[in-house]
mmCIF file of C-alpha atoms in Angstrom:
data_model
loop_
_atom_site.group_PDB
_atom_site.id
_atom_site.type_symbol
_atom_site.label_atom_id
_atom_site.label_comp_id
_atom_site.label_asym_id
_atom_site.label_seq_id
_atom_site.Cartn_x
_atom_site.Cartn_y
_atom_site.Cartn_z
ATOM 1 C CA MET A 1 -18.593 -28.459 83.188
ATOM 2 C CA MET A 2 -19.802 -32.596 84.034
ATOM 3 C CA ARG A 3 -16.371 -34.154 83.683
ATOM 4 C CA ARG A 4 -15.061 -31.968 86.639
ATOM 5 C CA LEU A 5 -17.512 -31.945 89.682
ATOM 6 C CA PHE A 6 -17.800 -35.793 88.235
ATOM 7 C CA PRO A 7 -14.115 -37.369 86.972
ATOM 8 C CA ALA A 8 -14.749 -40.752 87.940
ATOM 9 C CA PRO A 9 -19.037 -41.209 87.573
ATOM 10 C CA LEU A 10 -18.596 -45.366 87.916
ATOM 11 C CA LEU A 11 -16.569 -44.172 91.100
ATOM 12 C CA SER A 12 -19.592 -41.965 92.291
ATOM 13 C CA LEU A 13 -21.575 -44.537 91.690
ATOM 14 C CA ALA A 14 -20.618 -47.089 93.332
ATOM 15 C CA LEU A 15 -20.449 -44.937 96.910
ATOM 16 C CA LEU A 16 -23.657 -44.352 95.953
ATOM 17 C CA ALA A 17 -24.728 -47.419 96.240
ATOM 18 C CA LEU A 18 -21.462 -48.538 98.928
ATOM 19 C CA TRP A 19 -23.937 -46.104 100.972
ATOM 20 C CA LEU A 20 -26.424 -47.032 100.858
ATOM 21 C CA LEU A 21 -26.437 -50.955 101.010
ATOM 22 C CA LEU A 22 -24.541 -49.620 104.277
ATOM 23 C CA ASN A 23 -27.103 -48.950 105.359
ATOM 24 C CA ASN A 24 -29.042 -52.119 104.886
ATOM 25 C CA THR A 25 -33.024 -51.537 105.040
ATOM 26 C CA ALA A 26 -33.187 -48.306 106.572
ATOM 27 C CA LEU A 27 -33.056 -46.030 102.768
ATOM 28 C CA GLY A 28 -34.738 -42.766 103.844
ATOM 29 C CA PRO A 29 -33.969 -39.806 101.487
ATOM 30 C CA GLY A 30 -31.488 -38.660 104.122
ATOM 31 C CA GLN A 31 -29.119 -41.112 103.292
ATOM 32 C CA TRP A 32 -29.883 -40.713 99.527
ATOM 33 C CA LEU A 33 -28.135 -37.663 99.943
ATOM 34 C CA LEU A 34 -25.481 -38.362 102.098
ATOM 35 C CA GLY A 35 -25.037 -41.415 99.716
ATOM 36 C CA ALA A 36 -24.629 -38.641 96.700
ATOM 37 C CA PHE A 37 -23.053 -35.620 98.565
ATOM 38 C CA LEU A 38 -19.927 -38.809 99.546
ATOM 39 C CA GLY A 39 -20.109 -39.628 95.370
ATOM 40 C CA VAL A 40 -19.620 -36.026 94.692
ATOM 41 C CA LEU A 41 -17.053 -35.631 97.234
ATOM 42 C CA VAL A 42 -14.637 -38.062 97.028
ATOM 43 C CA PRO A 43 -13.988 -39.126 93.863
ATOM 44 C CA LEU A 44 -12.990 -34.990 94.095
ATOM 45 C CA LEU A 45 -11.036 -35.123 96.942
ATOM 46 C CA THR A 46 -9.296 -38.465 95.325
ATOM 47 C CA HIS A 47 -8.872 -37.272 91.607
ATOM 48 C CA ARG A 48 -4.775 -37.099 92.486
ATOM 49 C CA LEU A 49 -4.642 -40.061 93.665
ATOM 50 C CA ARG A 50 -5.860 -41.793 90.615
ATOM 51 C CA PRO A 51 -2.297 -41.188 88.145
ATOM 52 C CA THR A 52 -4.715 -42.848 84.774
ATOM 53 C CA PRO A 53 -7.980 -42.514 83.981
ATOM 54 C CA VAL A 54 -10.412 -45.728 84.242
ATOM 55 C CA ARG A 55 -10.814 -46.387 80.767
ATOM 56 C CA PHE A 56 -14.129 -49.231 81.854
ATOM 57 C CA ARG A 57 -15.756 -50.884 78.624
ATOM 58 C CA ARG A 58 -17.572 -53.656 77.637
ATOM 59 C CA PRO A 59 -19.492 -54.493 81.454
ATOM 60 C CA GLY A 60 -20.555 -58.073 79.637
ATOM 61 C CA VAL A 61 -17.039 -58.896 79.800
ATOM 62 C CA ALA A 62 -17.065 -57.614 82.905
ATOM 63 C CA LEU A 63 -19.990 -59.226 84.616
ATOM 64 C CA ARG A 64 -18.771 -62.796 82.408
ATOM 65 C CA LEU A 65 -15.499 -62.401 84.011
ATOM 66 C CA PHE A 66 -16.608 -61.610 87.771
ATOM 67 C CA LEU A 67 -18.698 -65.016 87.646
ATOM 68 C CA GLN A 68 -16.660 -66.864 86.577
ATOM 69 C CA VAL A 69 -13.569 -65.672 89.186
ATOM 70 C CA GLY A 70 -15.830 -66.610 91.698
ATOM 71 C CA TYR A 71 -16.275 -70.156 90.408
ATOM 72 C CA ASP A 72 -13.030 -70.258 89.892
ATOM 73 C CA VAL A 73 -12.788 -69.360 93.745
ATOM 74 C CA ILE A 74 -14.623 -72.322 94.831
ATOM 75 C CA VAL A 75 -12.633 -75.336 92.196
ATOM 76 C CA TRP A 76 -9.594 -73.426 94.058
ATOM 77 C CA ASN A 77 -11.021 -73.711 97.746
ATOM 78 C CA TRP A 78 -11.359 -76.862 96.933
ATOM 79 C CA ARG A 79 -7.798 -77.676 95.316
ATOM 80 C CA VAL A 80 -5.805 -76.159 98.101
ATOM 81 C CA LEU A 81 -8.165 -77.665 100.973
ATOM 82 C CA ARG A 82 -7.689 -80.989 99.277
ATOM 83 C CA GLY A 83 -4.183 -80.801 98.580
ATOM 84 C CA THR A 84 -3.379 -79.430 102.578
ATOM 85 C CA LEU A 85 -5.285 -82.967 103.728
ATOM 86 C CA ALA A 86 -3.335 -84.639 101.515
ATOM 87 C CA ALA A 87 -0.322 -83.302 102.344
ATOM 88 C CA GLY A 88 1.204 -86.639 104.641
ATOM 89 C CA GLU A 89 1.392 -87.934 101.593
ATOM 90 C CA ARG A 90 2.010 -86.430 98.832
ATOM 91 C CA MET A 91 3.645 -82.923 99.993
ATOM 92 C CA PRO A 92 2.314 -80.118 96.761
ATOM 93 C CA ARG A 93 5.456 -78.735 95.112
ATOM 94 C CA GLY A 94 5.044 -74.956 95.210
ATOM 95 C CA GLY A 95 7.004 -73.078 93.044
ATOM 96 C CA PHE A 96 7.141 -70.102 91.217
ATOM 97 C CA VAL A 97 6.522 -69.164 87.330
ATOM 98 C CA VAL A 98 7.166 -66.523 85.507
ATOM 99 C CA VAL A 99 3.470 -65.938 83.412
ATOM 100 C CA PRO A 100 4.490 -63.264 79.993
ATOM 101 C CA LEU A 101 2.024 -60.290 80.566
ATOM 102 C CA ASP A 102 0.538 -58.259 77.272
ATOM 103 C CA MET A 103 -1.546 -55.704 78.779
ATOM 104 C CA ARG A 104 0.316 -52.438 79.961
ATOM 105 C CA ASP A 105 -2.900 -50.648 81.418
ATOM 106 C CA PRO A 106 -1.579 -50.271 85.655
ATOM 107 C CA ASN A 107 -5.816 -50.281 86.627
ATOM 108 C CA GLY A 108 -6.212 -53.813 84.501
ATOM 109 C CA LEU A 109 -3.050 -55.039 86.496
ATOM 110 C CA ALA A 110 -4.637 -53.964 89.424
ATOM 111 C CA VAL A 111 -7.360 -56.244 89.060
ATOM 112 C CA LEU A 112 -5.630 -58.691 88.279
ATOM 113 C CA ALA A 113 -3.134 -58.767 90.936
ATOM 114 C CA ALA A 114 -6.882 -58.260 93.470
ATOM 115 C CA ILE A 115 -7.709 -61.642 91.414
ATOM 116 C CA MET A 116 -4.667 -63.376 92.011
ATOM 117 C CA CYS A 117 -4.816 -62.686 95.847
ATOM 118 C CA VAL A 118 -8.159 -63.881 96.525
ATOM 119 C CA ILE A 119 -7.851 -66.698 94.662
ATOM 120 C CA PRO A 120 -5.979 -69.074 96.483
ATOM 121 C CA GLY A 121 -3.204 -71.573 94.982
ATOM 122 C CA THR A 122 -2.064 -68.361 93.312
ATOM 123 C CA ILE A 123 0.510 -65.575 95.019
ATOM 124 C CA TRP A 124 1.169 -61.799 92.951
ATOM 125 C CA SER A 125 4.701 -61.622 93.850
ATOM 126 C CA GLU A 126 6.762 -59.147 91.214
ATOM 127 C CA LEU A 127 5.862 -57.045 88.596
ATOM 128 C CA ALA A 128 8.480 -57.019 86.180
ATOM 129 C CA MET A 129 9.747 -53.193 85.902
ATOM 130 C CA ASP A 130 8.246 -52.372 82.667
ATOM 131 C CA ARG A 131 5.590 -54.912 83.418
ATOM 132 C CA SER A 132 6.392 -57.059 80.764
ATOM 133 C CA ALA A 133 6.202 -60.161 82.919
ATOM 134 C CA LEU A 134 4.620 -61.348 86.939
ATOM 135 C CA LEU A 135 6.199 -63.808 89.254
ATOM 136 C CA VAL A 136 3.706 -65.723 90.583
ATOM 137 C CA HIS A 137 3.758 -68.495 93.618
ATOM 138 C CA MET A 138 1.735 -71.889 92.430
ATOM 139 C CA PHE A 139 0.148 -73.864 95.316
ATOM 140 C CA ASP A 140 1.219 -76.940 92.965
ATOM 141 C CA LEU A 141 3.173 -76.436 89.828
ATOM 142 C CA ASP A 142 1.976 -80.409 88.926
ATOM 143 C CA ASN A 143 0.977 -78.725 84.871
ATOM 144 C CA ALA A 144 2.897 -74.824 85.146
ATOM 145 C CA GLU A 145 1.866 -74.435 81.944
ATOM 146 C CA ALA A 146 -1.869 -75.250 81.434
ATOM 147 C CA GLU A 147 -2.012 -72.915 84.614
ATOM 148 C CA ILE A 148 0.105 -70.193 82.620
ATOM 149 C CA ALA A 149 -2.497 -70.409 79.888
ATOM 150 C CA LEU A 150 -5.677 -70.574 82.432
ATOM 151 C CA ILE A 151 -4.399 -66.978 83.993
ATOM 152 C CA LYS A 152 -3.473 -65.470 80.292
ATOM 153 C CA GLY A 153 -6.947 -67.035 78.629
ATOM 154 C CA ARG A 154 -9.095 -66.387 82.271
ATOM 155 C CA TYR A 155 -8.685 -63.044 83.438
ATOM 156 C CA GLU A 156 -5.680 -61.450 80.862
ATOM 157 C CA ARG A 157 -7.927 -61.084 78.651
ATOM 158 C CA PRO A 158 -11.250 -60.075 79.207
ATOM 159 C CA LEU A 159 -9.122 -57.493 81.542
ATOM 160 C CA MET A 160 -7.403 -56.025 78.131
ATOM 161 C CA GLU A 161 -10.485 -55.615 76.424
ATOM 162 C CA ILE A 162 -12.232 -54.447 79.842
ATOM 163 C CA PHE A 163 -9.349 -51.283 79.949
ATOM 164 C CA GLU A 164 -7.557 -50.861 77.085
ATOM 165 C CA MET B 1 -37.010 -63.873 122.167
ATOM 166 C CA ILE B 2 -36.387 -64.580 118.995
ATOM 167 C CA PRO B 3 -39.315 -67.129 117.290
ATOM 168 C CA PRO B 4 -37.982 -70.045 115.903
ATOM 169 C CA LEU B 5 -37.261 -69.246 111.901
ATOM 170 C CA PRO B 6 -38.680 -72.415 109.501
ATOM 171 C CA LEU B 7 -37.049 -75.298 108.778
ATOM 172 C CA TRP B 8 -36.012 -74.540 105.126
ATOM 173 C CA ILE B 9 -34.045 -71.901 106.424
ATOM 174 C CA GLU B 10 -32.496 -72.541 109.204
ATOM 175 C CA ILE B 11 -30.827 -76.436 107.288
ATOM 176 C CA PRO B 12 -29.065 -74.432 104.445
ATOM 177 C CA VAL B 13 -27.838 -71.614 106.995
ATOM 178 C CA ALA B 14 -25.988 -74.705 109.365
ATOM 179 C CA LEU B 15 -24.477 -76.459 106.354
ATOM 180 C CA LEU B 16 -23.113 -73.061 104.906
ATOM 181 C CA LEU B 17 -22.043 -72.524 108.290
ATOM 182 C CA ALA B 18 -20.664 -75.849 108.660
ATOM 183 C CA LEU B 19 -18.846 -75.466 105.088
ATOM 184 C CA SER B 20 -17.330 -73.052 105.990
ATOM 185 C CA GLY B 21 -15.730 -73.746 109.891
ATOM 186 C CA LEU B 22 -14.229 -76.969 107.460
ATOM 187 C CA PHE B 23 -12.395 -74.615 104.734
ATOM 188 C CA THR B 24 -11.282 -73.011 108.451
ATOM 189 C CA LEU B 25 -9.830 -75.762 109.789
ATOM 190 C CA GLY B 26 -8.242 -76.978 106.282
ATOM 191 C CA ALA B 27 -6.818 -72.911 106.704
ATOM 192 C CA ALA B 28 -5.610 -73.593 110.002
ATOM 193 C CA ILE B 29 -4.228 -77.487 109.593
ATOM 194 C CA GLY B 30 -1.788 -76.105 106.487
ATOM 195 C CA VAL B 31 -0.488 -72.846 108.528
ATOM 196 C CA VAL B 32 0.940 -75.786 110.923
ATOM 197 C CA ARG B 33 2.252 -78.575 108.275
ATOM 198 C CA PHE B 34 3.564 -76.317 105.406
ATOM 199 C CA ARG B 35 6.956 -75.223 106.338
ATOM 200 C CA ALA B 36 7.515 -73.020 103.585
ATOM 201 C CA PHE B 37 6.544 -69.359 104.273
ATOM 202 C CA PHE B 38 5.931 -68.575 101.022
ATOM 203 C CA GLN B 39 3.530 -72.698 100.409
ATOM 204 C CA ARG B 40 1.616 -70.758 104.122
ATOM 205 C CA MET B 41 0.714 -68.607 102.453
ATOM 206 C CA HIS B 42 -1.710 -70.501 99.919
ATOM 207 C CA PRO B 43 -4.253 -72.205 103.160
ATOM 208 C CA PRO B 44 -5.345 -69.179 105.105
ATOM 209 C CA ALA B 45 -6.795 -67.855 101.628
ATOM 210 C CA LEU B 46 -9.211 -70.666 101.737
ATOM 211 C CA ALA B 47 -10.286 -68.239 105.310
ATOM 212 C CA PHE B 48 -10.800 -64.954 103.983
ATOM 213 C CA SER B 49 -12.852 -66.656 99.921
ATOM 214 C CA PHE B 50 -14.539 -69.473 100.233
ATOM 215 C CA SER B 51 -15.311 -69.534 104.419
ATOM 216 C CA ALA B 52 -16.079 -65.610 104.336
ATOM 217 C CA TRP B 53 -18.446 -66.340 101.699
ATOM 218 C CA CYS B 54 -20.144 -69.179 103.071
ATOM 219 C CA VAL B 55 -20.550 -67.220 106.489
ATOM 220 C CA THR B 56 -22.033 -64.025 104.749
ATOM 221 C CA LEU B 57 -24.220 -66.163 102.787
ATOM 222 C CA ALA B 58 -25.396 -68.264 106.305
ATOM 223 C CA SER B 59 -26.153 -63.934 107.604
ATOM 224 C CA ILE B 60 -28.389 -62.693 104.423
ATOM 225 C CA LEU B 61 -30.366 -65.661 104.227
ATOM 226 C CA TYR B 62 -30.769 -66.048 108.180
ATOM 227 C CA PHE B 63 -31.083 -61.837 108.419
ATOM 228 C CA SER B 64 -33.214 -61.402 105.903
ATOM 229 C CA ALA B 65 -35.946 -64.605 106.844
ATOM 230 C CA GLN B 66 -36.041 -63.224 110.811
ATOM 231 C CA ASP B 67 -37.363 -59.555 109.298
ATOM 232 C CA GLY B 68 -39.244 -60.176 106.175
ATOM 233 C CA VAL B 69 -36.771 -57.555 104.545
ATOM 234 C CA LEU B 70 -34.033 -58.692 101.929
ATOM 235 C CA SER B 71 -31.092 -57.500 103.900
ATOM 236 C CA LEU B 72 -28.014 -57.463 102.157
ATOM 237 C CA HIS B 73 -25.715 -55.172 103.536
ATOM 238 C CA ALA B 74 -23.198 -58.546 105.000
ATOM 239 C CA TRP B 75 -21.958 -58.697 101.229
ATOM 240 C CA LEU B 76 -19.981 -55.359 102.018
ATOM 241 C CA ILE B 77 -17.740 -58.260 103.834
ATOM 242 C CA ILE B 78 -17.115 -59.777 100.792
ATOM 243 C CA ILE B 79 -16.471 -56.642 98.898
ATOM 244 C CA PHE B 80 -14.102 -54.751 101.808
ATOM 245 C CA LEU B 81 -12.081 -58.465 102.089
ATOM 246 C CA SER B 82 -11.900 -59.086 98.193
ATOM 247 C CA LEU B 83 -10.925 -54.963 98.601
ATOM 248 C CA THR B 84 -8.166 -55.388 101.614
ATOM 249 C CA VAL B 85 -6.824 -58.959 101.593
ATOM 250 C CA PRO B 86 -4.354 -58.303 98.168
ATOM 251 C CA VAL B 87 -2.818 -55.312 100.355
ATOM 252 C CA THR B 88 -1.856 -57.124 103.000
ATOM 253 C CA THR B 89 -0.897 -60.308 100.841
ATOM 254 C CA LEU B 90 1.544 -58.283 98.133
ATOM 255 C CA LEU B 91 3.244 -56.266 101.125
ATOM 256 C CA LEU B 92 4.007 -60.307 102.932
ATOM 257 C CA SER B 93 4.819 -61.397 99.449
ATOM 258 C CA ARG B 94 7.037 -58.530 98.811
ATOM 259 C CA THR B 95 8.288 -58.544 101.803
ATOM 260 C CA GLU B 96 9.216 -61.801 101.846
ATOM 261 C CA LEU B 97 10.692 -62.203 98.355
ATOM 262 C CA PHE B 98 12.886 -58.861 99.025
ATOM 263 C CA ARG B 99 14.805 -60.483 102.569
ATOM 264 C CA ARG B 100 15.077 -63.805 101.584
ATOM 265 C CA ARG B 101 17.411 -62.060 98.406
ATOM 266 C CA ASN B 102 19.062 -59.699 100.794
ATOM 267 C CA ALA B 103 20.390 -63.340 102.511
ATOM 268 C CA GLY B 104 21.451 -65.096 98.875
ATOM 269 C CA ASP B 105 19.091 -67.759 99.707
ATOM 270 C CA PRO B 106 19.131 -69.682 95.923
ATOM 271 C CA ASP B 107 15.398 -71.680 96.237
ATOM 272 C CA MET B 108 14.026 -67.876 95.487
ATOM 273 C CA PRO B 109 14.059 -66.644 91.393
ATOM 274 C CA PRO B 110 15.728 -64.248 89.810
ATOM 275 C CA PRO B 111 14.517 -60.236 89.597
ATOM 276 C CA LEU B 112 12.544 -59.941 86.556
ATOM 277 C CA SER B 113 14.299 -56.201 85.730
ATOM 278 C CA ALA B 114 17.860 -55.616 87.024
ATOM 279 C CA CYS B 115 17.244 -52.515 88.289
ATOM 280 C CA VAL B 116 16.008 -54.079 92.070
ATOM 281 C CA GLN B 117 18.824 -56.497 91.571
ATOM 282 C CA PRO B 118 19.780 -56.771 95.285
ATOM 283 C CA PRO B 119 23.857 -55.282 96.699
ATOM 284 C CA ASP B 120 26.928 -58.394 96.986
ATOM 285 C CA ASN B 121 27.909 -57.066 100.148
ATOM 286 C CA GLY B 122 24.888 -56.487 101.802
ATOM 287 C CA GLY B 123 25.561 -53.518 102.732
ATOM 288 C CA PRO B 124 22.788 -50.539 101.691
ATOM 289 C CA PRO B 125 22.468 -50.259 98.198
ATOM 290 C CA GLN B 126 24.036 -48.020 96.390
ATOM 291 C CA HIS B 127 22.563 -46.004 94.217
#
C-alpha cells in the first residue's frame, strides 16, 4: 500500500522541499498541503517515465560528492577562464578522450552526465551502446591521463557506491 | 524608498556581482576567440556555473538582509540550471558530432559503438 502510494519517497520529499523553497518565506499550512499534494501526485503520474527504480544509498558519500563537485566547478571555472584569457599566447589544445566506464546503472550515469556538463572544461559527448565507455571533450588535453583518473576516482566511484 | 543596508552586507554583495560579471565577460571573450565548435562550448559553461552561483548568493545575501528573514528561493536558480543545462549541452554536442561525422570530418573521433556508424554514401541509413 505504502509502496503504491509513494513509488519514489525521495522524489516526493524533494518535490515538497522544492515547493516550500519556491514559496520562500510565506509558509502557511496551505503551502504545506499543496506541496504534499504535489509530492504524492507527481511521482504517481511520472512513474512510467522512470524505467529503472532509483536505489539511493550512502547519503554521506552523496554529500561528499556534492561538495567535491561544488569545489571542482570553482577550480575548473578558474582554469577555463585563465586558459581563455591566455589564448593569445598559447591556444589550449582541446580534444576528445575516451573514458572506460565501470558503472552500468542508468541513474548513476545520468548524474555523471549532469556533473560533466555543469563542470566547465568537460563535455559529455557520447556513451557507448553497451555503456562501457564514454567520449568526453576536454578544454585542454595537457594531462589527459590524469583527468581520466580524476573522473573515474572522484565521480564514478562515489556514484557506484550510491547507486549500485 | 529602500533603506540603505549596512556596509558589511553591501561589500560582499558588490564583490560577488563583480566576480560574476568578470567570469561572464571571460565566457563572452572565449566564444569570440575560439573557432572550433567544441572548444567554443567550454567558455559559456563559466556563465551558467560560477557566475550564476555568485549572482544567486548575492541575491540571497541582499534580500535576506533587507527583509530580515532568510530568503533562500533564489537557490532554486542553481538547482534548475543544473537540471536543464545538461539537456542543451548534450543536444548541441551530439548534434555537432553527428553532423561532422556524416560530413566525413577526419578530426572527429570514431563512434564508440559499431551500430551508430554513419552511412558511406551520405544518404539515409540502411537498416
